[in-house]
């Protein structure tokens, strides 16, 4: 995988609470290598606000981004639980199964469910 993709963390979400998230495909500019990443935060009123924050930072690393869909995550770090659900009005529903697999790589000792 290209170095620019290796530098991009698979998951960046808030440490607690219920918030919107997007599933983003990150691709090497002019290439075919890609990976999917999860980004979510309470500070975003709408799903596109997450993309507006993430996209410029990723483009600076030399990669292109496209949103595959969105939803919500409920993060309870006390009980070590993550719940993936819902959809984005603007981007449509993310493939929650892909999101869950990404979350499992970071939150190994968590119970992760999807609806």
GROMACS .gro file of C-alpha atoms in nm:
model
  115
    1UNK     CA    1   0.000   0.000   0.000
    2UNK     CA    2   0.125   0.347  -0.079
    3UNK     CA    3   0.304   0.540   0.197
    4UNK     CA    4   0.047   0.821   0.183
    5UNK     CA    5  -0.231   0.572   0.273
    6UNK     CA    6  -0.031   0.418   0.558
    7UNK     CA    7  -0.011   0.764   0.721
    8UNK     CA    8  -0.391   0.791   0.737
    9UNK     CA    9  -0.540   0.639   1.055
   10UNK     CA   10  -0.827   0.396   0.987
   11UNK     CA   11  -1.045   0.539   1.265
   12UNK     CA   12  -1.077   0.878   1.432
   13UNK     CA   13  -1.390   0.916   1.646
   14UNK     CA   14  -1.484   1.098   1.966
   15UNK     CA   15  -1.404   0.916   2.289
   16UNK     CA   16  -1.759   0.934   2.427
   17UNK     CA   17  -2.120   1.012   2.329
   18UNK     CA   18  -2.351   0.985   2.031
   19UNK     CA   19  -2.236   1.150   1.709
   20UNK     CA   20  -2.247   1.146   1.331
   21UNK     CA   21  -1.985   0.958   1.132
   22UNK     CA   22  -1.884   0.914   0.769
   23UNK     CA   23  -1.718   0.628   0.586
   24UNK     CA   24  -1.459   0.774   0.349
   25UNK     CA   25  -1.267   0.610   0.066
   26UNK     CA   26  -0.913   0.743   0.056
   27UNK     CA   27  -0.725   0.688  -0.270
   28UNK     CA   28  -0.376   0.767  -0.392
   29UNK     CA   29  -0.397   1.051  -0.645
   30UNK     CA   30  -0.362   0.907  -0.992
   31UNK     CA   31  -0.340   0.552  -0.857
   32UNK     CA   32  -0.561   0.258  -0.771
   33UNK     CA   33  -0.451   0.192  -0.410
   34UNK     CA   34  -0.720   0.286  -0.162
   35UNK     CA   35  -0.861   0.216   0.182
   36UNK     CA   36  -1.175   0.305   0.371
   37UNK     CA   37  -1.163   0.510   0.691
   38UNK     CA   38  -1.411   0.610   0.962
   39UNK     CA   39  -1.441   0.966   1.095
   40UNK     CA   40  -1.693   1.083   1.355
   41UNK     CA   41  -1.739   1.372   1.595
   42UNK     CA   42  -1.999   1.543   1.812
   43UNK     CA   43  -1.883   1.881   1.683
   44UNK     CA   44  -2.041   1.815   1.343
   45UNK     CA   45  -2.400   1.934   1.310
   46UNK     CA   46  -2.425   1.765   0.969
   47UNK     CA   47  -2.232   1.480   0.805
   48UNK     CA   48  -2.080   1.712   0.544
   49UNK     CA   49  -1.917   1.915   0.823
   50UNK     CA   50  -1.701   1.611   0.902
   51UNK     CA   51  -1.594   1.584   0.539
   52UNK     CA   52  -1.523   1.958   0.516
   53UNK     CA   53  -1.279   1.919   0.806
   54UNK     CA   54  -1.120   1.588   0.701
   55UNK     CA   55  -1.081   1.643   0.326
   56UNK     CA   56  -0.826   1.928   0.325
   57UNK     CA   57  -0.604   1.750   0.580
   58UNK     CA   58  -0.607   1.429   0.375
   59UNK     CA   59  -0.551   1.608   0.044
   60UNK     CA   60  -0.241   1.764   0.201
   61UNK     CA   61  -0.107   1.408   0.237
   62UNK     CA   62  -0.151   1.356  -0.137
   63UNK     CA   63  -0.468   1.148  -0.136
   64UNK     CA   64  -0.817   1.194  -0.279
   65UNK     CA   65  -1.130   1.135  -0.073
   66UNK     CA   66  -1.487   1.042  -0.146
   67UNK     CA   67  -1.768   0.979   0.103
   68UNK     CA   68  -1.923   0.633   0.080
   69UNK     CA   69  -2.204   0.713   0.324
   70UNK     CA   70  -2.276   0.809   0.681
   71UNK     CA   71  -2.456   0.719   0.997
   72UNK     CA   72  -2.423   0.757   1.372
   73UNK     CA   73  -2.207   0.600   1.637
   74UNK     CA   74  -2.287   0.574   2.005
   75UNK     CA   75  -1.962   0.541   2.201
   76UNK     CA   76  -1.976   0.431   2.565
   77UNK     CA   77  -1.615   0.405   2.681
   78UNK     CA   78  -1.715   0.313   3.038
   79UNK     CA   79  -1.893  -0.004   2.924
   80UNK     CA   80  -1.661  -0.045   2.623
   81UNK     CA   81  -1.948  -0.049   2.374
   82UNK     CA   82  -1.991   0.097   2.027
   83UNK     CA   83  -2.322   0.102   1.840
   84UNK     CA   84  -2.331   0.187   1.468
   85UNK     CA   85  -2.669   0.287   1.325
   86UNK     CA   86  -2.867   0.532   1.116
   87UNK     CA   87  -2.784   0.705   0.791
   88UNK     CA   88  -2.684   1.040   0.643
   89UNK     CA   89  -2.949   1.245   0.464
   90UNK     CA   90  -2.689   1.392   0.229
   91UNK     CA   91  -2.458   1.093   0.173
   92UNK     CA   92  -2.692   0.799   0.225
   93UNK     CA   93  -2.633   0.503   0.454
   94UNK     CA   94  -2.276   0.386   0.500
   95UNK     CA   95  -2.204   0.013   0.487
   96UNK     CA   96  -2.216  -0.038   0.864
   97UNK     CA   97  -2.051  -0.381   0.828
   98UNK     CA   98  -1.740  -0.214   0.683
   99UNK     CA   99  -1.749   0.046   0.961
  100UNK     CA  100  -1.775  -0.223   1.229
  101UNK     CA  101  -1.475  -0.409   1.085
  102UNK     CA  102  -1.270  -0.086   1.090
  103UNK     CA  103  -1.375  -0.013   1.449
  104UNK     CA  104  -1.276  -0.366   1.557
  105UNK     CA  105  -0.917  -0.304   1.446
  106UNK     CA  106  -0.888  -0.012   1.691
  107UNK     CA  107  -1.134  -0.103   1.969
  108UNK     CA  108  -1.028  -0.466   2.013
  109UNK     CA  109  -1.176  -0.514   2.362
  110UNK     CA  110  -1.511  -0.347   2.280
  111UNK     CA  111  -1.854  -0.493   2.213
  112UNK     CA  112  -1.947  -0.347   1.873
  113UNK     CA  113  -2.300  -0.375   1.734
  114UNK     CA  114  -2.481  -0.238   1.431
  115UNK     CA  115  -2.845  -0.180   1.341
   0.00000   0.00000   0.00000
